[in-house]
Coordinates of C-alpha atoms in Angstrom, one line a residue:
Chain C
M1413 CA 14.8 -71.5 -6.4
F1414 CA 13.0 -70.7 -3.2
P1415 CA 10.5 -71.8 -2.1
R1416 CA 11.0 -75.3 -3.4
P1417 CA 9.3 -75.7 -6.8
I1418 CA 5.7 -77.0 -6.4
Q1419 CA 6.3 -79.6 -9.0
K1420 CA 8.5 -81.5 -6.5
A1421 CA 5.7 -81.5 -3.9
S1422 CA 3.1 -84.2 -3.5
P1423 CA 0.1 -84.2 -6.0
A1424 CA -2.2 -83.1 -3.2
A1425 CA -0.1 -80.1 -2.5
Q1426 CA 0.0 -79.2 -6.1
I1427 CA -3.7 -79.3 -6.4
T1428 CA -4.1 -77.2 -3.3
Y1429 CA -1.7 -74.7 -4.6
K1430 CA -3.5 -74.4 -8.0
T1431 CA -6.9 -73.9 -6.3
L1432 CA -5.5 -71.4 -3.8
L1433 CA -4.1 -69.2 -6.6
P1434 CA -7.3 -68.1 -8.2
I1435 CA -9.1 -67.9 -4.8
S1436 CA -6.4 -65.6 -3.3
L1437 CA -6.4 -63.5 -6.4
I1438 CA -10.2 -63.0 -6.2
L1439 CA -9.9 -62.1 -2.5
W1440 CA -7.0 -59.7 -3.3
L1441 CA -8.9 -57.9 -6.0
L1442 CA -12.3 -58.1 -4.3
P1443 CA -12.8 -54.3 -3.9
L1444 CA -12.0 -53.8 -7.5
I1445 CA -14.2 -56.6 -8.7
A1446 CA -17.0 -55.0 -6.7
V1447 CA -16.5 -51.7 -8.4
A1448 CA -16.5 -53.3 -11.8
I1449 CA -19.8 -55.0 -11.1
F1450 CA -21.2 -51.8 -9.7
S1451 CA -20.4 -50.1 -13.0
V1452 CA -22.6 -52.3 -15.1
K1453 CA -25.6 -52.1 -12.7
P1454 CA -28.6 -49.9 -13.3
A1455 CA -29.1 -47.0 -10.9
A1456 CA -32.4 -48.5 -9.7
D1457 CA -30.4 -51.4 -8.0
F1458 CA -28.9 -49.0 -5.5
T1459 CA -32.2 -47.3 -4.6
T1460 CA -33.8 -50.6 -4.0
G1461 CA -30.9 -51.8 -1.9
N1462 CA -29.7 -54.4 -4.3
Y1463 CA -26.0 -53.6 -3.8
W1464 CA -24.5 -57.1 -3.9
G1465 CA -27.2 -59.1 -5.6
W1466 CA -27.3 -60.1 -9.3
P1467 CA -27.7 -56.9 -11.5
S1468 CA -31.4 -56.5 -12.4
S1469 CA -30.2 -55.6 -15.9
F1470 CA -26.9 -54.9 -17.5
E1471 CA -26.4 -51.2 -18.1
G1472 CA -22.7 -51.2 -18.8
V1473 CA -23.0 -49.5 -22.2
T1474 CA -25.4 -46.9 -20.9
N1475 CA -23.3 -46.1 -17.8
Y1476 CA -20.0 -45.8 -19.7
T1477 CA -21.6 -43.8 -22.5
R1478 CA -23.0 -41.3 -19.9
V1479 CA -19.5 -40.9 -18.5
F1480 CA -18.3 -39.8 -21.8
F1481 CA -21.3 -37.7 -23.0
D1482 CA -23.0 -36.4 -19.8
S1483 CA -20.1 -35.1 -17.8
D1484 CA -16.8 -33.2 -18.0
M1485 CA -14.9 -36.5 -17.9
P1486 CA -13.6 -36.3 -21.5
R1487 CA -12.1 -32.8 -20.7
Y1488 CA -10.5 -34.1 -17.6
L1489 CA -9.0 -37.0 -19.5
L1490 CA -7.7 -34.8 -22.2
N1491 CA -6.2 -32.5 -19.6
S1492 CA -4.5 -35.4 -18.0
V1493 CA -3.0 -36.5 -21.3
L1494 CA -1.9 -32.9 -22.0
I1495 CA -0.2 -32.7 -18.6
T1496 CA 1.3 -36.1 -18.5
I1497 CA 2.9 -36.4 -21.9
P1498 CA 4.9 -33.1 -21.8
T1499 CA 6.0 -33.8 -18.3
V1500 CA 7.4 -37.2 -19.3
L1501 CA 9.2 -35.6 -22.2
G1502 CA 10.6 -32.7 -20.2
A1503 CA 11.7 -34.8 -17.2
L1504 CA 13.4 -37.3 -19.5
A1505 CA 15.2 -34.6 -21.5
L1506 CA 16.5 -32.9 -18.3
S1507 CA 17.5 -36.2 -16.6
C1508 CA 19.3 -37.7 -19.6
M1509 CA 21.6 -34.7 -19.4
T1510 CA 22.0 -34.6 -15.6
G1511 CA 22.4 -38.4 -15.4
F1512 CA 25.0 -38.3 -18.1
A1513 CA 26.9 -35.5 -16.4
L1514 CA 26.9 -37.2 -13.0
G1515 CA 27.5 -40.7 -14.3
V1516 CA 30.3 -39.9 -16.7
Y1517 CA 32.4 -37.0 -15.4
K1518 CA 34.5 -36.9 -12.3
F1519 CA 34.5 -33.4 -10.8
R1520 CA 34.2 -31.7 -7.5
G1521 CA 30.7 -31.5 -6.2
N1522 CA 29.5 -34.5 -8.3
F1523 CA 28.3 -36.4 -5.2
L1524 CA 26.8 -33.4 -3.6
I1525 CA 24.7 -32.6 -6.6
F1526 CA 23.7 -36.2 -6.9
F1527 CA 22.6 -36.3 -3.3
M1528 CA 20.7 -33.0 -3.7
F1529 CA 18.6 -34.6 -6.4
I1530 CA 17.9 -37.8 -4.3
A1531 CA 17.1 -35.9 -1.2
G1532 CA 14.9 -33.4 -3.0
N1533 CA 13.0 -36.4 -4.4
F1534 CA 12.1 -37.5 -0.9
V1535 CA 10.9 -34.3 0.7
P1536 CA 7.2 -34.0 1.7
F1537 CA 5.2 -32.1 -0.9
Q1538 CA 3.7 -29.8 1.8
I1539 CA 7.0 -28.0 2.4
L1540 CA 6.9 -27.0 -1.2
M1541 CA 3.2 -26.2 -1.4
V1542 CA 2.9 -22.6 -0.4
P1543 CA 6.0 -21.3 -2.2
V1544 CA 5.3 -23.3 -5.4
R1545 CA 1.7 -22.1 -5.5
D1546 CA 2.8 -18.5 -5.0
L1547 CA 5.5 -18.9 -7.7
T1548 CA 2.9 -20.3 -10.1
I1549 CA 0.5 -17.5 -9.4
D1550 CA 3.3 -14.9 -9.9
L1551 CA 4.2 -16.5 -13.3
G1552 CA 0.5 -16.2 -14.3
L1553 CA 0.3 -19.9 -14.6
Y1554 CA -2.2 -20.7 -11.8
D1555 CA -5.0 -23.0 -13.1
T1556 CA -3.1 -23.8 -16.3
K1557 CA -1.6 -27.0 -17.5
A1558 CA 1.7 -25.3 -18.1
G1559 CA 2.0 -24.5 -14.4
L1560 CA 1.5 -28.1 -13.4
I1561 CA 3.8 -29.3 -16.1
L1562 CA 6.7 -27.1 -15.0
F1563 CA 6.5 -28.2 -11.4
H1564 CA 6.2 -31.9 -12.3
V1565 CA 9.1 -31.7 -14.7
A1566 CA 11.3 -30.1 -12.0
F1567 CA 10.3 -32.5 -9.2
Q1568 CA 10.5 -35.7 -11.3
T1569 CA 14.0 -34.7 -12.5
G1570 CA 15.1 -35.7 -9.0
F1571 CA 14.0 -39.3 -9.3
C1572 CA 14.9 -39.6 -13.0
T1573 CA 18.4 -38.3 -12.4
L1574 CA 19.0 -41.0 -9.7
F1575 CA 17.8 -43.6 -12.2
M1576 CA 19.7 -42.4 -15.2
R1577 CA 22.9 -41.8 -13.3
N1578 CA 23.0 -45.3 -11.9
F1579 CA 22.1 -46.7 -15.3
I1580 CA 25.0 -44.9 -17.0
R1581 CA 27.3 -45.9 -14.3
A1582 CA 26.7 -49.5 -15.2
L1583 CA 27.7 -48.9 -18.8
P1584 CA 31.2 -49.8 -20.0
Y1585 CA 33.2 -46.6 -19.5
E1586 CA 35.8 -47.8 -22.2
L1587 CA 33.2 -46.9 -24.8
I1588 CA 33.4 -43.3 -23.9
E1589 CA 37.1 -43.2 -23.5
A1590 CA 37.6 -44.8 -26.8
A1591 CA 35.5 -42.1 -28.4
R1592 CA 37.4 -39.4 -26.6
V1593 CA 40.7 -40.7 -27.9
E1594 CA 39.2 -40.5 -31.4
G1595 CA 38.5 -36.8 -30.7
V1596 CA 34.7 -37.0 -30.6
S1597 CA 33.3 -34.0 -28.8
E1598 CA 31.4 -34.5 -25.5
I1599 CA 28.1 -33.5 -27.0
K1600 CA 28.5 -36.0 -29.8
I1601 CA 29.4 -38.7 -27.2
F1602 CA 26.2 -37.9 -25.4
W1603 CA 24.0 -37.8 -28.5
Y1604 CA 25.5 -40.6 -30.6
I1605 CA 27.0 -43.1 -28.1
V1606 CA 25.3 -42.8 -24.7
L1607 CA 21.8 -41.8 -25.6
P1608 CA 21.2 -44.8 -27.9
I1609 CA 22.3 -47.3 -25.3
M1610 CA 20.1 -45.6 -22.7
R1611 CA 17.0 -46.7 -24.5
P1612 CA 15.9 -49.3 -22.0
A1613 CA 16.2 -46.7 -19.1
I1614 CA 14.3 -44.2 -21.1
A1615 CA 11.5 -46.7 -21.8
A1616 CA 11.3 -47.7 -18.1
L1617 CA 11.3 -44.2 -16.9
S1618 CA 8.6 -43.0 -19.3
V1619 CA 6.1 -45.6 -18.2
L1620 CA 6.9 -45.0 -14.6
I1621 CA 6.6 -41.2 -14.8
F1622 CA 3.5 -41.5 -16.9
T1623 CA 1.9 -43.4 -14.1
F1624 CA 3.1 -41.1 -11.3
I1625 CA 1.9 -38.0 -13.0
W1626 CA -1.4 -39.4 -14.2
N1627 CA -2.1 -40.5 -10.7
D1628 CA -1.0 -37.2 -9.0
Y1629 CA -3.8 -35.7 -7.0
F1630 CA -2.1 -33.3 -4.5
W1631 CA -0.6 -30.9 -7.0
A1632 CA -3.6 -31.0 -9.2
V1633 CA -5.6 -29.7 -6.3
V1634 CA -3.0 -27.1 -5.3
L1635 CA -2.3 -25.7 -8.7
T1636 CA -5.5 -26.0 -10.6
Q1637 CA -9.3 -25.6 -10.2
G1638 CA -12.1 -26.3 -12.5
P1639 CA -12.4 -28.3 -15.8
G1640 CA -10.2 -25.9 -17.7
A1641 CA -6.9 -27.4 -16.5
Q1642 CA -7.7 -30.0 -13.9
P1643 CA -6.6 -33.6 -14.6
V1644 CA -8.9 -36.5 -14.1
T1645 CA -7.8 -37.4 -10.5
A1646 CA -9.0 -34.0 -9.3
G1647 CA -11.9 -33.9 -11.7
I1648 CA -13.3 -37.1 -10.4
T1649 CA -14.4 -35.3 -7.2
S1650 CA -16.6 -32.9 -9.2
F1651 CA -17.8 -35.9 -11.3
N1652 CA -18.8 -37.6 -8.0
A1653 CA -20.5 -34.4 -6.8
Q1654 CA -22.5 -34.4 -10.1
F1655 CA -23.7 -38.0 -9.7
G1656 CA -24.2 -38.1 -5.9
V1657 CA -25.1 -41.6 -4.8
A1658 CA -25.4 -43.1 -8.2
Y1659 CA -22.8 -45.7 -7.5
N1660 CA -23.1 -47.2 -10.9
M1661 CA -21.9 -43.9 -12.4
L1662 CA -19.3 -43.3 -9.8
S1663 CA -17.8 -46.7 -10.4
A1664 CA -17.8 -46.3 -14.2
G1665 CA -16.1 -42.9 -13.8
S1666 CA -13.5 -44.3 -11.5
I1667 CA -12.7 -47.1 -13.9
V1668 CA -12.4 -44.8 -16.8
A1669 CA -10.0 -42.5 -14.7
A1670 CA -7.9 -45.4 -13.6
L1671 CA -7.6 -47.1 -17.0
P1672 CA -4.8 -45.3 -18.9
P1673 CA -2.0 -46.2 -16.4
V1674 CA -3.4 -49.7 -16.2
L1675 CA -3.2 -50.1 -20.0
M1676 CA 0.3 -48.6 -19.9
F1677 CA 1.3 -51.1 -17.3
F1678 CA 0.0 -54.1 -19.2
L1679 CA 1.5 -53.0 -22.5
M1680 CA 4.9 -52.1 -21.1
Q1681 CA 5.1 -54.4 -18.1
R1682 CA 8.7 -55.4 -18.5
H1683 CA 9.9 -51.8 -18.6
F1684 CA 7.6 -50.8 -15.8
I1685 CA 8.9 -53.4 -13.4
A1686 CA 12.5 -52.8 -14.5
G1687 CA 12.0 -49.2 -13.5
L1688 CA 10.3 -49.8 -10.1
T1689 CA 12.7 -52.5 -9.0
L1690 CA 15.8 -50.5 -9.8
G1691 CA 18.4 -51.3 -7.2
A1692 CA 16.3 -54.2 -5.8
V1693 CA 18.9 -56.6 -7.2
K1694 CA 22.6 -56.3 -6.9
Chain N
M1235 CA 49.1 -49.8 -25.3
E1236 CA 52.0 -49.1 -27.5
T1237 CA 52.5 -45.6 -28.8
P1238 CA 52.8 -45.7 -32.6
A1239 CA 56.3 -44.5 -33.7
V1240 CA 55.6 -41.2 -35.4
P1241 CA 58.5 -39.0 -36.4
Q1242 CA 58.6 -35.9 -34.1
S1243 CA 58.8 -33.6 -37.1
A1244 CA 55.5 -34.7 -38.4
Y1245 CA 53.7 -33.5 -35.3
Q1246 CA 51.5 -30.5 -36.1
P1247 CA 49.6 -29.0 -33.1
V1248 CA 46.0 -28.6 -34.1
Q1249 CA 44.5 -25.2 -33.4
R1250 CA 41.8 -25.7 -30.9
S1251 CA 39.4 -23.1 -29.5
W1252 CA 39.2 -22.3 -25.8
F1253 CA 36.0 -24.2 -25.5
Q1254 CA 37.5 -27.3 -27.1
R1255 CA 40.5 -27.2 -24.8
N1256 CA 38.3 -27.0 -21.7
Q1257 CA 35.6 -29.2 -22.9
L1258 CA 36.0 -31.9 -20.2
K1259 CA 35.7 -29.4 -17.4
L1260 CA 32.8 -27.5 -18.9
A1261 CA 30.7 -30.3 -20.3
P1262 CA 29.3 -31.6 -17.0
W1263 CA 28.2 -28.2 -15.9
L1264 CA 26.5 -27.4 -19.2
F1265 CA 24.7 -30.8 -19.1
L1266 CA 23.6 -30.1 -15.5
L1267 CA 22.5 -26.6 -15.9
P1268 CA 18.9 -26.9 -17.0
G1269 CA 18.2 -29.7 -14.5
I1270 CA 19.8 -27.9 -11.6
L1271 CA 18.0 -24.7 -12.5
F1272 CA 14.6 -26.3 -12.5
F1273 CA 15.3 -28.2 -9.3
L1274 CA 16.6 -25.2 -7.5
I1275 CA 13.7 -23.0 -8.4
Y1276 CA 10.9 -25.5 -7.8
V1277 CA 12.3 -27.7 -5.0
I1278 CA 15.3 -26.4 -3.1
W1279 CA 14.4 -22.7 -2.9
P1280 CA 10.8 -23.4 -1.9
I1281 CA 12.1 -25.4 1.1
A1282 CA 14.0 -22.4 2.3
Q1283 CA 11.0 -20.2 1.6
S1284 CA 8.8 -22.4 3.8
F1285 CA 11.2 -22.0 6.7
Y1286 CA 11.0 -18.3 6.2
I1287 CA 7.2 -18.1 5.9
S1288 CA 6.9 -20.2 9.1
L1289 CA 8.3 -17.2 11.0
Y1290 CA 5.4 -15.0 9.9
D1291 CA 1.8 -14.5 10.7
W1292 CA 0.4 -14.3 7.2
N1293 CA -2.9 -15.1 5.6
G1294 CA -1.4 -15.8 2.2
L1295 CA -2.8 -12.7 0.5
G1296 CA -0.6 -10.0 -0.9
D1297 CA 3.1 -9.6 -0.1
I1298 CA 4.3 -11.4 3.0
H1299 CA 6.3 -8.3 4.2
E1300 CA 3.3 -5.9 3.8
Q1301 CA 0.4 -8.1 4.8
G1302 CA 2.3 -10.4 7.2
T1303 CA 3.8 -9.8 10.6
Y1304 CA 7.1 -11.3 11.7
V1305 CA 6.4 -13.4 14.8
G1306 CA 9.7 -15.3 15.3
V1307 CA 9.1 -18.8 16.6
Q1308 CA 5.6 -17.9 17.8
N1309 CA 4.1 -20.4 15.4
Y1310 CA 6.2 -23.2 16.7
V1311 CA 5.3 -22.3 20.3
E1312 CA 1.6 -22.4 19.4
L1313 CA 2.1 -25.8 17.7
A1314 CA 3.3 -27.3 21.0
G1315 CA -0.1 -26.6 22.6
D1316 CA -2.2 -27.4 19.6
R1317 CA -4.3 -30.5 20.2
N1318 CA -4.9 -31.1 16.5
F1319 CA -1.2 -31.0 15.9
E1320 CA -0.8 -33.7 18.5
I1321 CA -3.5 -35.8 16.9
S1322 CA -1.8 -35.5 13.5
L1323 CA 1.5 -36.4 15.0
W1324 CA 0.1 -39.6 16.6
N1325 CA -1.7 -40.5 13.4
N1326 CA 1.6 -40.1 11.5
L1327 CA 3.2 -42.5 13.9
K1328 CA 0.3 -45.1 13.4
W1329 CA 0.8 -44.7 9.6
L1330 CA 4.5 -45.2 9.9
V1331 CA 4.4 -48.3 12.1
L1332 CA 1.4 -50.0 10.4
Y1333 CA 2.5 -49.2 6.9
L1334 CA 5.7 -51.2 7.5
L1335 CA 3.4 -54.3 7.5
A1336 CA 3.4 -54.0 3.8
I1337 CA 7.0 -55.3 3.8
P1338 CA 6.4 -58.7 5.4
A1339 CA 3.0 -59.0 3.6
G1340 CA 4.7 -58.3 0.2
L1341 CA 7.4 -60.8 1.0
F1342 CA 4.7 -63.4 1.9
I1343 CA 2.8 -62.9 -1.4
A1344 CA 6.1 -62.9 -3.4
L1345 CA 7.0 -66.3 -1.8
F1346 CA 3.5 -67.6 -2.6
L1347 CA 3.8 -66.5 -6.2
N1348 CA 7.4 -67.5 -6.9
Q1349 CA 6.5 -70.7 -8.7
N1350 CA 6.6 -71.9 -12.2
V1351 CA 3.1 -73.0 -13.1
V1352 CA 0.9 -72.2 -16.1
G1353 CA -0.3 -68.6 -16.0
I1354 CA 1.8 -67.5 -13.1
R1355 CA 2.9 -64.4 -15.0
I1356 CA -0.6 -63.1 -15.3
Y1357 CA -1.2 -63.8 -11.6
K1358 CA 1.9 -61.8 -10.7
S1359 CA 0.7 -58.8 -12.8
L1360 CA -2.8 -59.0 -11.4
F1361 CA -1.5 -59.0 -7.9
F1362 CA 0.5 -55.9 -8.7
F1363 CA -2.6 -54.2 -10.1
P1364 CA -3.5 -52.1 -7.1
F1365 CA -0.3 -50.2 -7.3
V1366 CA -0.9 -48.9 -10.8
I1367 CA -4.3 -47.4 -9.9
S1368 CA -4.3 -43.8 -8.6
Q1369 CA -4.7 -43.4 -4.8
V1370 CA -7.8 -41.4 -5.5
V1371 CA -9.5 -44.4 -7.0
V1372 CA -8.2 -46.7 -4.3
G1373 CA -9.7 -44.3 -1.8
L1374 CA -13.1 -44.2 -3.5
V1375 CA -13.1 -48.0 -3.9
F1376 CA -12.4 -48.5 -0.2
Q1377 CA -14.9 -45.8 0.8
W1378 CA -17.6 -47.9 -0.9
F1379 CA -16.1 -51.1 0.6
Y1380 CA -16.6 -49.5 4.1
L1381 CA -20.1 -48.1 3.4
P1382 CA -22.2 -48.5 6.5
S1383 CA -24.6 -51.4 6.2
N1384 CA -24.6 -51.5 2.3
G1385 CA -20.8 -51.8 1.8
L1386 CA -19.1 -55.0 1.0
L1387 CA -17.4 -55.2 4.4
D1388 CA -20.7 -54.9 6.3
S1389 CA -22.4 -57.3 3.9
M1390 CA -19.8 -59.9 4.6
L1391 CA -19.9 -59.2 8.3
G1392 CA -23.6 -59.6 8.2
L1393 CA -23.3 -63.1 6.7
V1394 CA -21.5 -64.2 9.9
G1395 CA -23.9 -62.2 12.1
L1396 CA -21.5 -59.3 12.9
G1397 CA -21.6 -55.6 12.3
P1398 CA -22.8 -53.2 11.1
L1399 CA -19.5 -51.3 11.4
N1400 CA -19.2 -47.7 10.3
V1401 CA -15.5 -47.8 9.9
L1402 CA -14.9 -44.3 8.4
G1403 CA -17.5 -42.7 10.7
D1404 CA -15.9 -43.9 13.9
P1405 CA -13.1 -41.7 15.2
D1406 CA -11.4 -44.7 16.8
L1407 CA -11.4 -46.8 13.6
A1408 CA -11.3 -44.3 10.7
T1409 CA -7.5 -44.0 10.6
Y1410 CA -7.0 -47.7 10.6
G1411 CA -9.5 -48.1 7.9
I1412 CA -7.6 -45.6 5.7
I1413 CA -4.3 -47.3 6.5
V1414 CA -5.7 -50.6 5.4
A1415 CA -6.6 -49.0 2.1
G1416 CA -3.1 -47.7 1.8
L1417 CA -1.5 -51.0 2.6
W1418 CA -3.2 -52.5 -0.4
P1419 CA -1.2 -50.8 -3.1
Q1420 CA 1.9 -50.6 -0.9
T1421 CA 1.9 -54.4 -0.4
A1422 CA 1.7 -54.8 -4.1
Y1423 CA 4.8 -52.6 -4.5
C1424 CA 6.8 -54.5 -1.9
M1425 CA 5.7 -57.8 -3.5
I1426 CA 7.1 -56.8 -6.9
L1427 CA 10.4 -55.7 -5.3
Y1428 CA 10.7 -59.1 -3.6
L1429 CA 9.7 -61.1 -6.7
T1430 CA 12.6 -59.4 -8.6
G1431 CA 14.9 -60.1 -5.6
L1432 CA 13.9 -63.7 -5.4
N1433 CA 14.6 -64.1 -9.1
A1434 CA 18.2 -63.1 -8.4
V1435 CA 18.8 -65.4 -5.4
D1436 CA 21.8 -67.6 -6.1
P1437 CA 20.5 -71.2 -6.8
E1438 CA 23.8 -72.8 -5.8
Q1439 CA 23.6 -71.4 -2.3
V1440 CA 20.1 -72.6 -1.9
E1441 CA 21.0 -76.1 -3.1
A1442 CA 24.0 -76.1 -0.8
A1443 CA 21.9 -75.1 2.1
R1444 CA 19.3 -77.8 1.2
L1445 CA 22.0 -80.4 1.3
D1446 CA 22.9 -79.2 4.7
G1447 CA 19.3 -79.9 5.7
A1448 CA 18.1 -76.3 5.9
K1449 CA 14.5 -75.7 4.9
G1450 CA 11.4 -73.6 5.6
T1451 CA 11.7 -70.6 7.8
R1452 CA 15.3 -71.4 8.8
M1453 CA 16.3 -71.4 5.1
L1454 CA 14.3 -68.1 4.6
W1455 CA 15.9 -66.4 7.5
Y1456 CA 19.6 -67.5 7.1
V1457 CA 20.0 -68.0 3.4
I1458 CA 17.3 -66.1 1.5
L1459 CA 16.7 -62.9 3.4
P1460 CA 20.4 -61.9 3.5
Q1461 CA 20.3 -62.1 -0.3
L1462 CA 17.2 -60.1 -0.4
K1463 CA 18.8 -57.2 1.5
P1464 CA 18.8 -54.7 -1.4
A1465 CA 15.1 -55.4 -2.0
T1466 CA 14.3 -54.9 1.7
F1467 CA 16.2 -51.6 1.8
I1468 CA 14.3 -50.2 -1.2
A1469 CA 11.0 -51.5 0.3
F1470 CA 11.8 -49.7 3.6
V1471 CA 12.6 -46.4 1.7
V1472 CA 9.5 -46.4 -0.4
T1473 CA 7.2 -47.5 2.5
I1474 CA 8.4 -45.0 5.0
I1475 CA 8.3 -42.1 2.5
G1476 CA 4.8 -43.4 1.4
A1477 CA 3.6 -43.4 5.0
L1478 CA 4.7 -39.9 5.7
R1479 CA 3.3 -38.7 2.4
S1480 CA -0.2 -40.0 2.9
F1481 CA -2.6 -37.3 1.9
D1482 CA -4.7 -38.4 -1.1
L1483 CA -6.4 -41.3 0.7
I1484 CA -7.3 -39.1 3.7
S1485 CA -8.5 -36.3 1.6
I1486 CA -10.7 -38.6 -0.5
M1487 CA -12.0 -41.0 2.2
T1488 CA -12.7 -38.8 5.2
N1489 CA -11.3 -35.3 4.5
G1490 CA -9.7 -35.4 7.9
G1491 CA -12.8 -36.3 9.8
P1492 CA -14.7 -37.5 11.7
F1493 CA -14.0 -34.7 14.1
G1494 CA -10.5 -34.3 12.7
S1495 CA -9.5 -37.7 13.9
T1496 CA -7.8 -38.9 10.7
R1497 CA -5.6 -35.8 10.2
V1498 CA -1.9 -36.4 9.6
L1499 CA 0.7 -33.7 9.4
S1500 CA 0.6 -33.5 5.6
F1501 CA -3.2 -33.1 5.7
Y1502 CA -3.1 -30.6 8.5
V1503 CA -0.7 -28.4 6.5
W1504 CA -3.3 -28.3 3.7
E1505 CA -6.2 -27.7 6.1
K1506 CA -4.5 -24.7 7.7
S1507 CA -3.6 -23.1 4.4
L1508 CA -5.6 -23.9 1.3
S1509 CA -8.8 -25.4 2.7
E1510 CA -11.8 -23.1 3.5
R1511 CA -10.8 -23.4 7.2
G1512 CA -7.3 -22.3 6.3
F1513 CA -5.5 -19.1 5.4
Q1514 CA -3.0 -19.4 8.2
Y1515 CA 0.0 -19.7 5.9
G1516 CA 2.6 -19.0 8.4
Y1517 CA 1.2 -21.6 10.9
A1518 CA 0.8 -24.1 8.1
S1519 CA 4.4 -23.6 7.0
A1520 CA 5.5 -24.3 10.5
I1521 CA 3.7 -27.7 10.5
A1522 CA 5.3 -28.4 7.1
V1523 CA 8.7 -27.6 8.5
V1524 CA 8.1 -30.1 11.3
L1525 CA 7.1 -32.8 8.9
F1526 CA 10.1 -32.0 6.7
L1527 CA 12.4 -32.3 9.7
I1528 CA 10.9 -35.7 10.6
M1529 CA 11.4 -36.8 7.0
L1530 CA 14.9 -35.4 7.0
V1531 CA 16.0 -38.0 9.7
F1532 CA 15.0 -40.8 7.3
I1533 CA 16.4 -39.1 4.2
A1534 CA 19.7 -38.6 6.0
Y1535 CA 19.8 -42.3 6.9
F1536 CA 18.9 -43.3 3.4
L1537 CA 21.6 -41.1 1.9
W1538 CA 24.1 -42.4 4.4
S1539 CA 23.4 -46.0 3.4
M1540 CA 23.7 -45.2 -0.2
Y1541 CA 26.9 -43.3 0.4
K1542 CA 28.5 -46.3 2.1
E1543 CA 27.3 -48.5 -0.7
E1544 CA 28.8 -46.2 -3.3
R1545 CA 32.1 -46.1 -1.5
A1546 CA 32.2 -49.9 -1.1
G1547 CA 31.3 -50.6 -4.7

């Protein structure tokens, strides 16, 4: 293990380490802690200049209730859910198939197609912006959730294919060959043999894509406008316009908008990290 | 494997359809079809279209052939003399160079947290926290952090008798202020990559090196870092792509200002097309093409590395 385990160090060093841990964490999360404190303060604290002092009263319940009942926030949150979940399902469905095809079969063009998916995944969004927006308008899907979903599914398929293909590559190939010898059709091999053992990859990708799509801002701004279809990342700017300099409300709104991926992360931490660190270990 | 001894006469060729006989050749393409179709329509083809649009003078309304005028490379010629384009390009360079600090910073935190004490798992997750939050919220949080005189930064500077500092209002400081905000989640990402990498470091090599008297930075440099190479590679890929993709933070924190000093190419594309100052779709596409070509250099390098890896393994 590197660095040397702290248990082998002197007692003084151990105590120093154990005090440094919480201090460094507080410093690291300071901006967030500040926002959390803001969100339970009354509006009056900001008009009287009490930004960093002790809250004059605790208004957490009032502030968060207002986020849900006095603004379009619930709509934006619902939109985000209705955009994110279908995208995750769609991208997973497509990439299970592409990953299977690229991971299992040897054919001409395999590498080329694989690289097309990887390269496409890295391109700047802006080179797609104008054409994708025009396409979405032509399809009559501008300012709809479907328009956003279709694009997200297509784009995420790139990253998901990379992930799935590499995962399938690491599986024992004998399994598939044995099934073939038995005369099992390819579609049944996919459905009954490969798909069940891909469950960890599917879990990892779903949390990861959930987070990516929930946090998307750029495409939300390019393809939607207004509370009808806009997800919460774009909606929060209108929310902020509504509440102006009421920092307590702005903070509460931000926390609500950021919460779902955070919950997802803490609930499915192992899968999340497995997904992010794909390839970080040989 | 032994072939079981079956009398020749017992062999009865099974009648199989054309599809069954060609299954192995057809199957990959059928599995690929939906994914490729989506990807071609929404990713590959739009790239080609952007190249095409960049040769036109077009305000985005109506059909490009009726409302737009073909101008050849005129847009690119204009770019060469565009002061704002130059600013964007320089800012992109700043992002690229400074963003790379996330890699050593992430490694540093990973080394700090790679211990076995009570509650360390929770510490690791909480350190990773900033990456899970959307960049929009990160942008807002840092905007308030930088608030002139009332923000946390100024309040802390005030304690030691410094400031006030209007970071986001100062054309010379604003870009750096945004980059710092971006480094926060990016460092968390690199940290998690290195934590995973450190987990897989071969303990025998470490022990052997220890017996040889290696420790501290020499150990890190000669024994640990070579084993962390895959993690470092991924950290480079995601950090460079992240730096060139920066848009959300700029849009939220300064909207390109003050006086356009925080523009980067991705933001400038947006500004020239979809913002209220925009409607120059041809010109915006030309900027997008330049950004794409810059990224292509990195993408080509990444693909090349992966290709070599694939051949070797």
